[in-house]
Short mmCIF file of C-alpha atoms in Angstrom, two decimals:
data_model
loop_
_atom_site.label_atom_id
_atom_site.label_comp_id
_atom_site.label_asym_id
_atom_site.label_seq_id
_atom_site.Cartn_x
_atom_site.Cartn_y
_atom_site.Cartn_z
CA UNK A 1 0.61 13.99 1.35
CA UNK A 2 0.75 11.88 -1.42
CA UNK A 3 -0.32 7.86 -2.26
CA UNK A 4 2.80 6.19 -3.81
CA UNK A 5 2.13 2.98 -5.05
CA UNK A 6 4.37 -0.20 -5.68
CA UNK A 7 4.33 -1.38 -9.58
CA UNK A 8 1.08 -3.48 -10.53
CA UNK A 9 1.93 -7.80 -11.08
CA UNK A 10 3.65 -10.22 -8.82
CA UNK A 11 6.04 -8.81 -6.01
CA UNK A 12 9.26 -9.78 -4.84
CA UNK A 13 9.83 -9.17 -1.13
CA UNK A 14 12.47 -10.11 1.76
CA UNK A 15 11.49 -9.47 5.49
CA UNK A 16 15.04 -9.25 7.34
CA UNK A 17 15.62 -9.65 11.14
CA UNK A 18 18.29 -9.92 13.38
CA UNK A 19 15.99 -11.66 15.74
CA UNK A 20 12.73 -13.80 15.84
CA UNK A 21 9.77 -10.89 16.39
CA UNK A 22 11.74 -8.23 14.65
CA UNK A 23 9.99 -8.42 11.13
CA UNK A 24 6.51 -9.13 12.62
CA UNK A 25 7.25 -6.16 15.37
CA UNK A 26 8.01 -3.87 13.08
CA UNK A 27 6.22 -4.54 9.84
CA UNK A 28 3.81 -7.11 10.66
CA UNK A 29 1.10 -5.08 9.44
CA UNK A 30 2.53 -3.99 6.20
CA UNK A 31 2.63 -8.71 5.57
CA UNK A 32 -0.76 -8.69 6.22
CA UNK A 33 -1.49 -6.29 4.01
CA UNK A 34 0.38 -7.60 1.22
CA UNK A 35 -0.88 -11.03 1.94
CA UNK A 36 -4.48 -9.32 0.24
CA UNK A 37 -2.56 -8.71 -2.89
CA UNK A 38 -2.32 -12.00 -5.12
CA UNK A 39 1.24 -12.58 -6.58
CA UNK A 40 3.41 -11.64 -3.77
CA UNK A 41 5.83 -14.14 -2.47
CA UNK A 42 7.54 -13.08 1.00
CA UNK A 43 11.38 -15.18 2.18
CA UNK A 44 12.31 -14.33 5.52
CA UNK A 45 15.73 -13.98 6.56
CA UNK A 46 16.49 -14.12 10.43
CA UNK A 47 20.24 -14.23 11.64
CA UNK A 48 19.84 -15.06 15.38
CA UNK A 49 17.49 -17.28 17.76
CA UNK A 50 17.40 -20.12 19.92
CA UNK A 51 15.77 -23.82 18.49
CA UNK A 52 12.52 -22.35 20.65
CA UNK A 53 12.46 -18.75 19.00
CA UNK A 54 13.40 -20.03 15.42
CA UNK A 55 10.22 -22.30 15.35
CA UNK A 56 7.97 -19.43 16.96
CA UNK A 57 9.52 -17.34 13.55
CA UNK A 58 8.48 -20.46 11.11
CA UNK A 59 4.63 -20.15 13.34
CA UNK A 60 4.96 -16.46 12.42
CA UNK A 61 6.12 -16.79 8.99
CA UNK A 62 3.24 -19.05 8.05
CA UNK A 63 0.62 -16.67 10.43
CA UNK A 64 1.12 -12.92 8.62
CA UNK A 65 2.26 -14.17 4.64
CA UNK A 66 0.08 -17.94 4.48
CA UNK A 67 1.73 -21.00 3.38
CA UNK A 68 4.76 -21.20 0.84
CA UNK A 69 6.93 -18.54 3.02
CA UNK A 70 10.76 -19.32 3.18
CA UNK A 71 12.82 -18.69 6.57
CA UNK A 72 15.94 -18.86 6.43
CA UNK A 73 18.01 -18.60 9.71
CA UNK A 74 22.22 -17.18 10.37
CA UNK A 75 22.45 -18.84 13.85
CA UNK A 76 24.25 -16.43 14.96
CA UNK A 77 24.75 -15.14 18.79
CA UNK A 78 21.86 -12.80 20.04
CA UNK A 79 23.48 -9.35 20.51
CA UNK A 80 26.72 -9.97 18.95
CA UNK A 81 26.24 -9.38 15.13
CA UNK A 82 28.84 -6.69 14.63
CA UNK A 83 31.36 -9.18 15.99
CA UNK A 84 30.60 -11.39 13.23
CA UNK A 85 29.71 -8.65 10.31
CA UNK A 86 31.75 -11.21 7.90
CA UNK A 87 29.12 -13.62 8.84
CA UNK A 88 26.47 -10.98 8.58
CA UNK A 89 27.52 -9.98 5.17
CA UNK A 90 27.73 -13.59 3.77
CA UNK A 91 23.93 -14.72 4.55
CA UNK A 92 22.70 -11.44 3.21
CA UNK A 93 24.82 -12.17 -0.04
CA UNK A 94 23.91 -16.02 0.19
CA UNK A 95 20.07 -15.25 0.66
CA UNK A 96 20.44 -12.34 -2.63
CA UNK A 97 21.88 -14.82 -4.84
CA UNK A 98 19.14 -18.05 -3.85
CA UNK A 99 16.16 -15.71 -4.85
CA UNK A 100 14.62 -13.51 -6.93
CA UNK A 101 16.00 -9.79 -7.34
CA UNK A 102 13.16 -8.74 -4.62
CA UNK A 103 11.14 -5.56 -5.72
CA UNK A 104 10.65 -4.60 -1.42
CA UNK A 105 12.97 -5.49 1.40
CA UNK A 106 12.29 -4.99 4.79
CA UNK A 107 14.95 -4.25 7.36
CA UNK A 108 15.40 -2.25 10.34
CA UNK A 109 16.40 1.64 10.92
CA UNK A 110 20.10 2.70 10.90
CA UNK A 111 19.66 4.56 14.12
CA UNK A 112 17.91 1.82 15.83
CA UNK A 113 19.59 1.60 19.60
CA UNK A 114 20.10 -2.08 19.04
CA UNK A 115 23.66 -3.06 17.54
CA UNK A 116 22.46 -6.14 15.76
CA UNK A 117 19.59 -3.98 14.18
CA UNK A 118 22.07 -1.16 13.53
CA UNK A 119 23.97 -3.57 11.35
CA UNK A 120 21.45 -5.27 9.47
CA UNK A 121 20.16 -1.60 8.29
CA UNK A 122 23.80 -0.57 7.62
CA UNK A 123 24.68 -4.08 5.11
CA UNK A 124 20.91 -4.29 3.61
CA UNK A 125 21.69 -1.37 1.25
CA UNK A 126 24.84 -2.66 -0.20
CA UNK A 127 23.51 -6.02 -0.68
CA UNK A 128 20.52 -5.17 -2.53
CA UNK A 129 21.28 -2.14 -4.49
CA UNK A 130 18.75 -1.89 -6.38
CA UNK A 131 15.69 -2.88 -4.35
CA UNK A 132 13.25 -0.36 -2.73
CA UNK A 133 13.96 -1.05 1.36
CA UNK A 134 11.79 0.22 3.91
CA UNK A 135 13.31 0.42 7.29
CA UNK A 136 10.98 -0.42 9.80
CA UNK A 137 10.76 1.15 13.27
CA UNK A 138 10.88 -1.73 16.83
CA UNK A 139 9.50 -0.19 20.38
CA UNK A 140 11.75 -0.78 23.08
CA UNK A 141 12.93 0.37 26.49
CA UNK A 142 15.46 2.28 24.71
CA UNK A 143 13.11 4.52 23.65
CA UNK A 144 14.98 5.60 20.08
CA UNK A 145 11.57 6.06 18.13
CA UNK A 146 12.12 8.86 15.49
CA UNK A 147 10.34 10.54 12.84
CA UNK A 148 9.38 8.26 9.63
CA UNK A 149 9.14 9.47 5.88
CA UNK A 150 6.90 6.54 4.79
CA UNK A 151 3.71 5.40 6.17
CA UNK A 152 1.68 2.02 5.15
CA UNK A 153 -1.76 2.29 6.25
CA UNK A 154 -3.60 -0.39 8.36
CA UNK A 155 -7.41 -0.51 8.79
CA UNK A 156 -8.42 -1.70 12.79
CA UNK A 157 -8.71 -4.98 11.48
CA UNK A 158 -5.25 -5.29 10.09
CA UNK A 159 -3.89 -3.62 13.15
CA UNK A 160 -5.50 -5.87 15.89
CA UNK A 161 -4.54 -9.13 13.87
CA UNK A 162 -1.12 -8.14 13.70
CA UNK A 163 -1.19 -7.61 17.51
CA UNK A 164 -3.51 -11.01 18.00
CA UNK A 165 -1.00 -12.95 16.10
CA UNK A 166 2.42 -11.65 18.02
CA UNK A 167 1.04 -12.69 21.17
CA UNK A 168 -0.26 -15.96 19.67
CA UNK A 169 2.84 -17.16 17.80
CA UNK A 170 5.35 -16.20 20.32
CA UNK A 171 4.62 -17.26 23.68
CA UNK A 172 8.26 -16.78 24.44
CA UNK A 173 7.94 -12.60 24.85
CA UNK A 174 4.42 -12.41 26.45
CA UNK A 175 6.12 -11.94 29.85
CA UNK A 176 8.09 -8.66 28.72
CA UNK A 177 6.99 -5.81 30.36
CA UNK A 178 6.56 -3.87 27.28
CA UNK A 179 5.01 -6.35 25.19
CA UNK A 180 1.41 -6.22 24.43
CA UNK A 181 -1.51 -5.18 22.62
CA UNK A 182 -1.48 -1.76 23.57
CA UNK A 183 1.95 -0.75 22.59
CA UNK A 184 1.62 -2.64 19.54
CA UNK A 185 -1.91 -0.48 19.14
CA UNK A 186 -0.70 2.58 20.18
CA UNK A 187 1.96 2.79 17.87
CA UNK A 188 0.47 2.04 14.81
CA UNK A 189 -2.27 4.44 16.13
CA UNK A 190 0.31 7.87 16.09
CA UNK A 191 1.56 6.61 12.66
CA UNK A 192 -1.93 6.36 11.48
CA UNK A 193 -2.79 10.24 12.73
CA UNK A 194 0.07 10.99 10.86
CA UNK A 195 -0.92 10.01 7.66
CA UNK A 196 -4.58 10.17 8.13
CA UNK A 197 -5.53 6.54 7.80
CA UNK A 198 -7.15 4.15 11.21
CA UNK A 199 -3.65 3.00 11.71
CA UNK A 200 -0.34 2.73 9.99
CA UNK A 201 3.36 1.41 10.43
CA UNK A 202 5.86 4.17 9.60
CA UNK A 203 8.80 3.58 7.49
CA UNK A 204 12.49 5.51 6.63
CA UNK A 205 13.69 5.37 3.12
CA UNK A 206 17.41 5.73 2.67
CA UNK A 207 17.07 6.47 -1.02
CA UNK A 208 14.54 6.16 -3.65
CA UNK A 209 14.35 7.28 -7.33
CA UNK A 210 11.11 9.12 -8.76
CA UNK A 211 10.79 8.81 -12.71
CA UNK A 212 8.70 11.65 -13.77
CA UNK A 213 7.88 10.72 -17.36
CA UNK A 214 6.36 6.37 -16.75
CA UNK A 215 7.99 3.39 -19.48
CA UNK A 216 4.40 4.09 -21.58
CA UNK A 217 5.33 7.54 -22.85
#
């Protein structure tokens, strides 16, 4: 296995959800780390969510990337994004063309069992071209968790934050059966065996390009 490493300078990055949780679920880990590197200035994109669950995503925002962090919200229904994948389409264009060209976006996996995650991984691509994504992986009841080609590596401290601050900053979920520390723990635990580090979240990469000869030779 081998370290790949995102250019050096200021980063770029959008975090997209199709619910409140979703970003912080599945890459939560990968914000915190980021938040150690100066320069890097997160916008979070979230299309659903009641008034409740869109202020527990601002608490979240704010919790794993500091102060500064944009959210932007779709209001659209829970559950029922590929009825409205005009809609879908449009914020993802609207929140491309009120930011920076991000260097990293975040998004979910195409064969997530959720439809509105389905569709967020399916548009991400098209809307930013020529951005490195990294589709993050959500536990569920579904059980639909696959194999990953790209691992970010968490140290225990990372890993129990991330799982500190979902149960802190959305009171909302704590009464899920599936939701707490544990399978937040767990998971990040197998994806950290697999790449040899404490802990990890694992990612899929659709497509990426690998220069061989750097800009300096």
């Amino acid at each position: 296995m081998r370290d790949l490493h995102l250019p050096a300078g200021p980063l770029q990055v959008v975090a997209v959800g199709a619910h409140p949780d979703d970003v912080e679920i599945g890459c939560g880990g990968t914000l915190l780390a980021l938040r150690e590197r100066p320069g890097v200035e997160v916008h979070h994109l979230v299309l659903t969510g009641s008034p409740e669950r869109r202020l527990e995503a601002e608490d979240a925002a704010v919790a794993f990337n500091g102060t500064g962090v944009g959210v932007t919200f779709g209001q659209l229904p829970d559950s029922r994004l590929p009825d409205h994948w005009s809609a879908v389409k449009d914020l993802l264009e609207d929140a491309a063309r009120s930011h920076p060209a991000p260097d990293l976006v975040l998004a979910p996996r195409r064969d997530d069992s959720h439809q509105d995650h389905r569709l967020l991984a399916e548009l991400v691509p098209t809307v930013w071209r020529d951005s490195l994504v990294l589709h993050y992986e959500i536990p569920k009841w579904d059980g639909d968790l696959g194999r990953v080609t790209h691992y970010v590596p968490l140290d225990a401290e990372q890993a129990r934050l991330k799982a500190e601050l979902l149960t802190k900053v959305y009171p909302s979920q704590v009464g899920r059966d599936w939701w707490d520390d544990e399978t937040f723990l767990a998971l990040m635990r197998l994806r950290g065996v697999e790449c040899r580090a404490p802990y990890a979240e694992g990612f899929l990469i659709g497509k990426a390009r690998l220069d061989l000869v750097g800009s300096g030779a």
